[in-house]
Coordinates of C-alpha atoms and ligand atoms in Angstrom, one line a residue:
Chain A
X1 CA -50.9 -50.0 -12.4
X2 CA -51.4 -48.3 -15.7
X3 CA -47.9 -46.1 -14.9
X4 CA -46.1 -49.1 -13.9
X5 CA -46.6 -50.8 -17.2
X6 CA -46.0 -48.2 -19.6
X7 CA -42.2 -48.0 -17.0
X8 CA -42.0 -51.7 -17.8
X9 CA -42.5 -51.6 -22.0
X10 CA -40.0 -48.3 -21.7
X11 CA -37.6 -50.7 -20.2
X12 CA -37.6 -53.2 -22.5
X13 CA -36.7 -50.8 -25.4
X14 CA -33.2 -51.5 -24.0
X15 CA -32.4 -55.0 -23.3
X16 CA -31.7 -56.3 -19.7
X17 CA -28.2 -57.1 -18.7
X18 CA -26.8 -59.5 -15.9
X19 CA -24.3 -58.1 -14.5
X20 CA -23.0 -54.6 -15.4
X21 CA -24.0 -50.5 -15.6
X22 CA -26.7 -48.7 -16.5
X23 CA -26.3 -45.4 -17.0
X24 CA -29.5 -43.5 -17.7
X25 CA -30.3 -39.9 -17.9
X26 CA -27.9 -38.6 -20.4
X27 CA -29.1 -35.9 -22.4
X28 CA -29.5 -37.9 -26.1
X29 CA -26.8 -35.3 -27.5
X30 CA -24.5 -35.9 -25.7
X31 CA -24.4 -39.4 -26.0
X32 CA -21.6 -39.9 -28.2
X33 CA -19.0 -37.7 -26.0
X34 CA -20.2 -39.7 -23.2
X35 CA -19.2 -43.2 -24.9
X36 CA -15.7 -41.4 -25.8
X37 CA -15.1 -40.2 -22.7
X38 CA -15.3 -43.3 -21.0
X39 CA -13.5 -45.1 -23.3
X40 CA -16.2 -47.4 -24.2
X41 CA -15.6 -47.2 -28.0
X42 CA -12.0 -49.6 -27.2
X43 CA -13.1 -52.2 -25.3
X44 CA -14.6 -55.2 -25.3
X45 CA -17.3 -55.7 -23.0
X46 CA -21.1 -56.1 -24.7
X47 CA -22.8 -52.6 -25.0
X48 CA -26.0 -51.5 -25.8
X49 CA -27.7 -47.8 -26.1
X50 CA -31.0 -46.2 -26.8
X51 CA -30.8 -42.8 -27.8
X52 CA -33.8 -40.0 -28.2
X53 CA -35.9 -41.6 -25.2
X54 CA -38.5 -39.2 -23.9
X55 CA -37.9 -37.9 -21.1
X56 CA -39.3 -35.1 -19.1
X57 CA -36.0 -33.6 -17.8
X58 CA -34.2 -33.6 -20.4
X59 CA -36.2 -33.5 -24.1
X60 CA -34.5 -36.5 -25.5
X61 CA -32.3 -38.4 -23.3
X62 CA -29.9 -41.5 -23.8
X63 CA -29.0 -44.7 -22.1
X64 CA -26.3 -47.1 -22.0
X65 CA -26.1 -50.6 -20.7
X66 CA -22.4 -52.2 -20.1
X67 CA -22.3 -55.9 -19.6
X68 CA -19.5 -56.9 -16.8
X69 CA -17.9 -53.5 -16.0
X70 CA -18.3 -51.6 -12.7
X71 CA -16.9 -47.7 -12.8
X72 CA -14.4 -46.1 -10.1
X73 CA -15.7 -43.0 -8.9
X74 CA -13.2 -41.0 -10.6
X75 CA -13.7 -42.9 -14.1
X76 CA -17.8 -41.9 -14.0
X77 CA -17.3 -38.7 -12.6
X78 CA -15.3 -37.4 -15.8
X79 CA -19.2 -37.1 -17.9
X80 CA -20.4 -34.5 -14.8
X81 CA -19.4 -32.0 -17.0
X82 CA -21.5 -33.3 -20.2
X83 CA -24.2 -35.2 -18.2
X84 CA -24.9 -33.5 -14.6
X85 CA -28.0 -35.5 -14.4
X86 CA -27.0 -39.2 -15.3
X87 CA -27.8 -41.7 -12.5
X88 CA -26.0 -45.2 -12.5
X89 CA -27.9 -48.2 -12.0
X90 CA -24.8 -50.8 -10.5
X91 CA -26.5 -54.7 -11.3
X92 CA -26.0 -58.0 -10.1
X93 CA -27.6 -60.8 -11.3
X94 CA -30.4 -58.7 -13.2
X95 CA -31.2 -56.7 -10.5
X96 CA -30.1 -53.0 -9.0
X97 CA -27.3 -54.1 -6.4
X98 CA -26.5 -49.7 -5.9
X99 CA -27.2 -46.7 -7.6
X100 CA -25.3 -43.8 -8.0
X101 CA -25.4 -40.1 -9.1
X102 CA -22.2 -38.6 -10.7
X103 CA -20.8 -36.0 -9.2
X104 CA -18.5 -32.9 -10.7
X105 CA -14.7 -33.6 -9.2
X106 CA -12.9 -30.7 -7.4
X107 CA -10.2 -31.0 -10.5
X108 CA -10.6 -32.1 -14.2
X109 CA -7.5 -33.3 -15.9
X110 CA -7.7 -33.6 -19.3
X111 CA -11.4 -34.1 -21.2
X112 CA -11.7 -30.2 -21.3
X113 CA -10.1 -27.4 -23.9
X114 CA -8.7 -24.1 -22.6
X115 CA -11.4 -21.8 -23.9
X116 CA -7.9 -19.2 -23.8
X117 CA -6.2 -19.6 -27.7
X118 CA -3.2 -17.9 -26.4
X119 CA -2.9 -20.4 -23.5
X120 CA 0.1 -22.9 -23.7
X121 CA -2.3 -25.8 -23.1
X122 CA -3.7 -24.5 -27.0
X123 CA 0.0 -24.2 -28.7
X124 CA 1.9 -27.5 -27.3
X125 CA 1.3 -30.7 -26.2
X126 CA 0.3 -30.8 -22.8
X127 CA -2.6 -32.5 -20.8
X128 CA -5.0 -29.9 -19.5
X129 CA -5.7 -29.4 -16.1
X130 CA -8.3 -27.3 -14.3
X131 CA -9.8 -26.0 -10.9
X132 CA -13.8 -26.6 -10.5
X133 CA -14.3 -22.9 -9.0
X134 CA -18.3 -23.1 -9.4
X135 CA -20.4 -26.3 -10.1
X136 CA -23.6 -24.4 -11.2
X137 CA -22.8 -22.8 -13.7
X138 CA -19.9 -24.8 -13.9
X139 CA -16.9 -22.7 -14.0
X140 CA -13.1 -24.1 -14.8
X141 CA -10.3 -22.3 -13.7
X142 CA -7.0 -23.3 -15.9
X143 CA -4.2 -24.5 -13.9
X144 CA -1.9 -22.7 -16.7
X145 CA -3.1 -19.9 -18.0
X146 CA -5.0 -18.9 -14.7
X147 CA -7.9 -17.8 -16.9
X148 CA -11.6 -19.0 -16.4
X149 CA -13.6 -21.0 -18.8
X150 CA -16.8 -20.6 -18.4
X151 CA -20.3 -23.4 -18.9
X152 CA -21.4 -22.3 -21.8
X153 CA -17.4 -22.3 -23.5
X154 CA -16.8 -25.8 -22.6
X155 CA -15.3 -28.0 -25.4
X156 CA -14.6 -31.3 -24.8
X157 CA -10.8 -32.4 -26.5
Chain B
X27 CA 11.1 -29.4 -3.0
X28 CA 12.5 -26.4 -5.7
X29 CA 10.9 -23.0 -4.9
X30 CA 9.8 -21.7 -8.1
X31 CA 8.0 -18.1 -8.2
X32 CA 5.4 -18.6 -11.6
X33 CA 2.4 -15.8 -10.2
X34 CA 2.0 -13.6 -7.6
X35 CA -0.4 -15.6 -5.7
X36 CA 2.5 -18.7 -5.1
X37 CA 3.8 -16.4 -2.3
X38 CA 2.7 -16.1 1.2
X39 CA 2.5 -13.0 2.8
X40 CA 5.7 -13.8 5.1
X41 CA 7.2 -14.4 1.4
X42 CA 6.6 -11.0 0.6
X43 CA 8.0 -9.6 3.8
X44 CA 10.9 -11.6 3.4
X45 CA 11.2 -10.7 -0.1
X46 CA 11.0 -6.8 1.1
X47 CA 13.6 -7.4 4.0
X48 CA 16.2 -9.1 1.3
X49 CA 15.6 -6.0 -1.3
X50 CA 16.4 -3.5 1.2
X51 CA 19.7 -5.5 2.2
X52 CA 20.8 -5.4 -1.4
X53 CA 19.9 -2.2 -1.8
X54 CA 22.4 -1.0 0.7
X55 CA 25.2 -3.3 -0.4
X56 CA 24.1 -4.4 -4.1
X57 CA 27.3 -6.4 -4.9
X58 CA 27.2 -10.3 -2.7
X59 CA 28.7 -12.9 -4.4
X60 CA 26.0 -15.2 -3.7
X61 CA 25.7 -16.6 -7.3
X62 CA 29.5 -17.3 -7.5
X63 CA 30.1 -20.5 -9.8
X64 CA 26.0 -20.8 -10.9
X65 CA 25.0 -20.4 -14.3
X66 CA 21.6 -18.8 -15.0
X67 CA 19.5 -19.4 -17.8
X68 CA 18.0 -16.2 -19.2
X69 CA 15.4 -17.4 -21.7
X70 CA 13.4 -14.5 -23.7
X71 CA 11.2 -16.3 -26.0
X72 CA 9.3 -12.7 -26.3
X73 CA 11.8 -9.6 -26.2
X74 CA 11.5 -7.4 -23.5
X75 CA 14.9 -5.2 -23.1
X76 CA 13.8 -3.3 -19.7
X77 CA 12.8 -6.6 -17.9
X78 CA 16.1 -8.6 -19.3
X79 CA 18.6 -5.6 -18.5
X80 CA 17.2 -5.7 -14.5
X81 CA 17.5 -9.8 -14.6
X82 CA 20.8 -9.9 -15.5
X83 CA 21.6 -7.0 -13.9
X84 CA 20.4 -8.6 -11.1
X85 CA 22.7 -12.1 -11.7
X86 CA 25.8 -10.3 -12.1
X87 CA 25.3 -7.9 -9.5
X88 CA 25.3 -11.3 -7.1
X89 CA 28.3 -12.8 -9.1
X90 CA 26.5 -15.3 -11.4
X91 CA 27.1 -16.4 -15.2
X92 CA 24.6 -15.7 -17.9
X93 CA 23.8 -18.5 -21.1
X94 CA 20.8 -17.9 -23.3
X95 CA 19.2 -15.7 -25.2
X96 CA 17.1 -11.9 -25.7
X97 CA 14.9 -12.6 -28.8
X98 CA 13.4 -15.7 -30.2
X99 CA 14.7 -15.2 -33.8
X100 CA 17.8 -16.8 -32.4
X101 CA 16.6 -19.2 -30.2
X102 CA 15.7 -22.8 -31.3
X103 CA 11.7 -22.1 -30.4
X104 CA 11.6 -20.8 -34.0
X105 CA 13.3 -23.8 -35.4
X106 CA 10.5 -26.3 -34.0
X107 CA 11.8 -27.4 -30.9
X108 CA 8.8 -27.7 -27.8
X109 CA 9.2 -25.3 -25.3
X110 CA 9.7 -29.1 -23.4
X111 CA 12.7 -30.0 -24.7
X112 CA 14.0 -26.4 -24.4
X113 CA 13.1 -26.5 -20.8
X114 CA 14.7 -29.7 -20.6
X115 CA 18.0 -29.3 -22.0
X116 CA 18.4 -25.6 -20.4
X117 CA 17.5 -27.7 -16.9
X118 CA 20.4 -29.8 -16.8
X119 CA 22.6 -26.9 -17.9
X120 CA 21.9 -24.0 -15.3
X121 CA 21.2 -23.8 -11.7
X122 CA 18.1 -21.3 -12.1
X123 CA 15.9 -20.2 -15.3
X124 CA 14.6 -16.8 -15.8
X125 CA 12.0 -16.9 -18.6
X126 CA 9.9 -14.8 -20.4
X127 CA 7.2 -16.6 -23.2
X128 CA 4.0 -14.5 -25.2
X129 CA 1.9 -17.7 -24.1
X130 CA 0.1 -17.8 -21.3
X131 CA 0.6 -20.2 -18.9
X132 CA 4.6 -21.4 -20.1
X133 CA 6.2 -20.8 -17.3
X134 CA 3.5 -22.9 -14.8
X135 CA 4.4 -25.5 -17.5
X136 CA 8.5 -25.2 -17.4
X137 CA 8.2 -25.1 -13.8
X138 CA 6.3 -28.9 -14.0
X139 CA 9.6 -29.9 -16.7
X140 CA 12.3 -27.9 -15.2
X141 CA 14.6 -29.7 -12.5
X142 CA 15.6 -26.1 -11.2
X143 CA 13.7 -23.2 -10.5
X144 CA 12.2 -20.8 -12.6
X145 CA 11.4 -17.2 -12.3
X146 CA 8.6 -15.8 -14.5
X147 CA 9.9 -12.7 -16.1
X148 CA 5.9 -12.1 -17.7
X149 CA 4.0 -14.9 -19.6
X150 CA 2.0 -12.9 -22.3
X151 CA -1.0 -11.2 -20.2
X152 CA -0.9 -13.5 -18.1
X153 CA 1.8 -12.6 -14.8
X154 CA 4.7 -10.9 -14.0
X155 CA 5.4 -11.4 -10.4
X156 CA 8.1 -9.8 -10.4
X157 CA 7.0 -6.6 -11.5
X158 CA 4.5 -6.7 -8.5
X159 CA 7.2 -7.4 -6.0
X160 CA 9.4 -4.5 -7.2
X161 CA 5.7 -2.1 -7.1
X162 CA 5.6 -3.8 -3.3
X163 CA 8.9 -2.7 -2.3
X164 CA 8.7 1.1 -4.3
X165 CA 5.2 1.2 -1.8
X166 CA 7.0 0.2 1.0
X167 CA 10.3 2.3 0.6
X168 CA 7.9 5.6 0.2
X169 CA 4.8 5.2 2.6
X170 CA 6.7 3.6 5.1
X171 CA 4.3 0.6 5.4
X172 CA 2.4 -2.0 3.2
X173 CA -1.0 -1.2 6.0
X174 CA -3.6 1.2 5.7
X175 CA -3.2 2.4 2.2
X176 CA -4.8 4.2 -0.4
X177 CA -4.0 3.1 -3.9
X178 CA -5.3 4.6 -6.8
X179 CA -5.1 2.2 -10.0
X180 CA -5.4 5.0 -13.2
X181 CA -6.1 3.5 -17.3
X182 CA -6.6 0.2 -18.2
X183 CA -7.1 -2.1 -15.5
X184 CA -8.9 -4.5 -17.7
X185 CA -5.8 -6.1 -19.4
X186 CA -3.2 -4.9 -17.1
X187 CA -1.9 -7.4 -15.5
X188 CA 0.7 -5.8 -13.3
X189 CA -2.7 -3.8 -11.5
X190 CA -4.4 -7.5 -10.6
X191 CA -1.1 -8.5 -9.1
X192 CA -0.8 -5.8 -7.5
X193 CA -4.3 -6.0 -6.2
X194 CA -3.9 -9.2 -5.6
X195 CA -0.8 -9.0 -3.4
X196 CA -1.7 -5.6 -1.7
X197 CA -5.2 -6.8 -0.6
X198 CA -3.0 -9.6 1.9
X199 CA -2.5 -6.3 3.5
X200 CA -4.3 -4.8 6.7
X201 CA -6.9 -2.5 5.4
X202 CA -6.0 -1.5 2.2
X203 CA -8.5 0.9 0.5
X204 CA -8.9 0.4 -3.6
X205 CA -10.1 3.4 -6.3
X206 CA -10.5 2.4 -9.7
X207 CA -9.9 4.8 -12.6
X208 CA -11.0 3.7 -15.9
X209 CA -13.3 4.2 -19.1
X210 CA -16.3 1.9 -18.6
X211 CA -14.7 -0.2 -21.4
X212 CA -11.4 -0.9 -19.3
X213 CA -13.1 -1.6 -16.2
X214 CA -11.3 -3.6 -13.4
X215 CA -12.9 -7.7 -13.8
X216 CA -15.4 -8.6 -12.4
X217 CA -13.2 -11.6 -10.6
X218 CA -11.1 -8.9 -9.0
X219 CA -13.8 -7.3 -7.3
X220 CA -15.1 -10.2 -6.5
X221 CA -11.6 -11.0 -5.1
X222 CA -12.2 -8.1 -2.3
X223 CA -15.3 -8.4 -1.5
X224 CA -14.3 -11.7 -0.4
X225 CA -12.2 -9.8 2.2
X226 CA -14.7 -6.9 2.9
X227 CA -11.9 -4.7 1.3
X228 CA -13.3 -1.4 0.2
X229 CA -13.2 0.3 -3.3
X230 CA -14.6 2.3 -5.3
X231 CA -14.6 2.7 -9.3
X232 CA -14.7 6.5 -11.0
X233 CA -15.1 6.9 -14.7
X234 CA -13.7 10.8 -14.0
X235 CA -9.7 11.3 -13.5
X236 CA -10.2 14.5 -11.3
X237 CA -9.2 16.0 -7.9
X238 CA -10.5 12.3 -6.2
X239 CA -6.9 11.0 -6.3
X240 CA -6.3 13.9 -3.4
X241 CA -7.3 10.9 -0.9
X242 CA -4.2 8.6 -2.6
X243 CA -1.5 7.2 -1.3
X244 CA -0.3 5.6 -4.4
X245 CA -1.2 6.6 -7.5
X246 CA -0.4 3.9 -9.9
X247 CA -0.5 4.7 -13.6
X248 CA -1.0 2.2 -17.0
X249 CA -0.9 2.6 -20.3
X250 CA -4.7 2.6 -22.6
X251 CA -3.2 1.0 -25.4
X252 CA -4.6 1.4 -28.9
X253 CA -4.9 -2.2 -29.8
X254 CA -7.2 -3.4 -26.6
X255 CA -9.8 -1.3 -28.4
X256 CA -12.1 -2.8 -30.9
X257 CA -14.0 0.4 -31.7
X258 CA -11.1 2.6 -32.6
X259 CA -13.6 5.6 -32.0
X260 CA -14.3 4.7 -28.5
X261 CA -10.0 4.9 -28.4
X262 CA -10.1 8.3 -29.4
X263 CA -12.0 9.0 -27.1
X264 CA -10.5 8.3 -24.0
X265 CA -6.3 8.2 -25.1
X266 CA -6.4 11.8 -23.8
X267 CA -8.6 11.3 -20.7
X268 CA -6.4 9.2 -18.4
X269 CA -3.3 11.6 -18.5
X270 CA -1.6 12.9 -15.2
X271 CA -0.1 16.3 -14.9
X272 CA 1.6 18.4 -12.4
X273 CA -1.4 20.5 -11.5
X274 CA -3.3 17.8 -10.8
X275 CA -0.9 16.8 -8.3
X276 CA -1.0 20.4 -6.7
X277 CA -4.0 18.9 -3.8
X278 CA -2.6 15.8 -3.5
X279 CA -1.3 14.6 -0.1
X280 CA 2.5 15.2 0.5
X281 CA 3.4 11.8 0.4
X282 CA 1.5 10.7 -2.5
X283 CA 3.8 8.7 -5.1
X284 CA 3.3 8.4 -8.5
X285 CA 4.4 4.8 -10.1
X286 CA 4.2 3.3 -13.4
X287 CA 5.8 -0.2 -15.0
X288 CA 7.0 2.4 -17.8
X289 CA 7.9 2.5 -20.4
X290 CA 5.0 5.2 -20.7
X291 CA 3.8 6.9 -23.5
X292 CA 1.6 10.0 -23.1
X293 CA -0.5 8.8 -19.6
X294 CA 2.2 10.9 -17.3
X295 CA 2.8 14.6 -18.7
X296 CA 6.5 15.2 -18.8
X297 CA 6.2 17.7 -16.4
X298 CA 5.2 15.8 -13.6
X299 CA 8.9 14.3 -13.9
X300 CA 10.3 17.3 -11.9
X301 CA 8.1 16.3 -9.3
X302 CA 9.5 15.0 -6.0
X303 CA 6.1 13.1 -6.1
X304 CA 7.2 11.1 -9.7
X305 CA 8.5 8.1 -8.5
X306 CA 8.6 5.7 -11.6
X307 CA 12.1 5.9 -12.3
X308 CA 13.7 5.2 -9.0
X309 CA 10.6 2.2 -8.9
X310 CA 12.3 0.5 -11.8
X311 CA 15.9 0.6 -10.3
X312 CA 14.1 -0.9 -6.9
X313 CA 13.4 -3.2 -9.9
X314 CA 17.5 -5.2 -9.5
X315 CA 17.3 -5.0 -6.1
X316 CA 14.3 -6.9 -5.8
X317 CA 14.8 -9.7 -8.3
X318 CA 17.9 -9.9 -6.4
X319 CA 16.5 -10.6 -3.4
X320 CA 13.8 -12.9 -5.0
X321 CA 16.5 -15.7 -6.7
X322 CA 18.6 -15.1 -3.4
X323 CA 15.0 -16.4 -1.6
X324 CA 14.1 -19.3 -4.4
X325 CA 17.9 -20.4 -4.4
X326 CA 18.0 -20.4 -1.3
X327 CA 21.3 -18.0 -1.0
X328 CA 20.5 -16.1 2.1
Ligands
ZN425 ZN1 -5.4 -22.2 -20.1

């Protein structure tokens, strides 16, 4: 009983939406990369986050709520890399309708730098593109340059 | 769908085989018109004379033009223009692009931009393909066989990247056995390794250049070049370790060939030369015959 509340009052830190995304779980730094990388700093939809949450997984962790927008798989799955852990509560009409867990795609296009400065990706114009090789650690294997950038070399464009 | 040959690893191994049947059929008659009326694009954003002479040896040998150019001071690279557009413009223009770029990873790109196929002619340390098919075909010319070998890999097999093609594209091979020579700061990547292990191919990894390499087959030879040291002492120390001789070759097994990408500097002693177990000059004239036979197979000429 006593649990349950103190799961109700952290809830309410973040207001309740109708119809929309949760996405919870995020680790609270890298909140802002997350909103980037799903665009969610262009559109229009209603938005709300709470950052530096306690939470036992992760230290500090962040939420967002979007009113009215469902993700594609595809779409969600680009924050894998920043955000293994983040769990999507899908709601209708105020309440969970699906939940979901992102998963790290076979191929990331885009998002991710070349950890290589002599690959071409680094000295023109061109939209990255990499092989997942390992998921944990994550390892990226550079469709270009051939070479492997590893978890802990990961910057995000 | 164009055929373009970018690394090592875009070939099958019945790509290779044809690759080898095609070089020996231009070895014994090197002169086919097969690139009568085509124009080639031979684009050297990086010089390299030894690896532009054997190209366009290569396209004139088979009857083709040549438009482009051997160093990047006079190509329009330095005046700004994207490696895009260049691709682009030189795409309309010629039937086939050879192209060698310091960055790693430009020819995967020209081969996305390019309407015609390209050949990568060495993309900083990244591959040379090329260079492995002509080491393929020097194997096969002096052991016989591409089965059941021993290759020795002798100096820096750390950044040389014609030893991981050639690893690579020998380990498609039945039963190939691997022996790694280098200074403990050269080392062959982990990735490689990994690479055979997938395959249960054996090898093994010796700090010592000594009477081992009587077991070899091949004894492939690379260059320890100053500048992939950071500790200029630890240089020093092994520039004059890794350096084959002719009495070293004295136990060696009689058919034992010695090959190198060249140009050398001090790794092979001049006297092994004189050797009928030297092989790295008649390796790089395999070198036309090959890239003949590899835009005959990406043109689809023969
Ligand atoms: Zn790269």
């Amino acid at each position: 009983m006593e649990k349950n509340d103190a799961k109700k009052k952290l809830k309410l830190k973040v207001s309740a939406i109708k119809d929309g995304t949760v996405i919870d779980h995020i680790p609270a730094k890298s909140l802002f990369e997350v909103i980037s990388i799903l665009g969610l700093d262009t559109i229009k939809n209603q938005i709300t986050f709470g950052t530096n949450l306690e939470s036992s997984k992760l230290g500090a962790k962040a939420i967002i709520k979007v009113s009215d927008k469902f993700f594609e798989n595809d779409e969600i799955n680009k924050i894998a890399l920043i955000a293994p852990h983040a769990k999507l509560n899908i709601i209708r009409d105020y309440e969970v309708a699906e939940k979901k867990i992102v998963e790290i795609p076979e191929k990331i296009t885009g998002i991710v730098k070349c950890f290589n400065p002599k690959c071409i990706t680094n000295n023109e114009k061109i939209t990255t593109s990499f092989k997942v090789i390992n998921t944990s650690p994550v390892a990226l294997k550079c469709k270009y340059c051939e070479k492997i950038t590893a978890e802990n070399q990961i910057k995000m464009l | 769908m164009k055929k373009d040959l970018i690394s090592i690893t875009d070939f099958s191994k019945e790509e290779y085989l044809r690759i080898m049947e095609l070089a020996a059929d231009f070895e014994a008659n090197p002169n086919q018109e097969l690139l009568k009326g085509k124009v080639v694009a031979s684009l050297f954003f990086e010089p390299s004379t030894r690896t532009r002479l054997s190209f366009e040896t290569a396209i004139n040998r088979l009857g083709g033009r040549i438009v482009g150019f051997a160093d990047p001071d006079s190509s329009s690279a330095t005046k700004g223009e994207t490696l895009h557009d260049t691709i682009k413009m030189v795409s309309n223009y010629a039937d086939l692009i050879v192209m060698r770029h310091p960055l790693e990873g430009a020819a995967r790109y020209a081969a996305e931009v390019s309407s015609v196929p390209i050949i990568n002619a060495g993309d900083g340390a990244n591959q040379h393909p090329t260079q492995t098919l002509l080491d393929m075909y020097s194997i096969l010319k002096t052991q016989g066989t591409l089965d059941n070998l021993n290759l020795f890999m002798v100096g820096d097999l750390k950044f040389g990247r014609t030893v991981h093609s050639l690893l690579q594209a020998m380990s498609e091979f039945e039963n190939p056995i691997f022996n790694f020579i280098a200074p403990e700061s050269l080392q062959m990547p982990r990735g490689y390794k990994h690479h055979l292990e997938e395959r249960g191919i054996r090898y093994f990894e010796h700090e010592e250049f000594t009477d081992i390499i009587s077991e070899a087959d091949i004894i492939y030879m690379t260059r320890v070049q100053k500048e992939r040291f950071s500790d200029p002492i630890e240089y020093e120390k092994v520039k004059d370790v890794y350096i084959l001789n002719k009495a070293m070759l004295e136990n060696t097994k009689p058919n034992v060939r010695v090959l190198h990408p060249l140009p050398r500097v001090n790794e092979i002693a001049t006297d092994v030369d004189s050797s009928e177990k030297a092989y790295y000059f008649e390796q790089a004239l395999n070198g036309v015959f090959t890239r003949e036979a590899i835009i005959s197979h990406v043109m689809n000429l023969k």
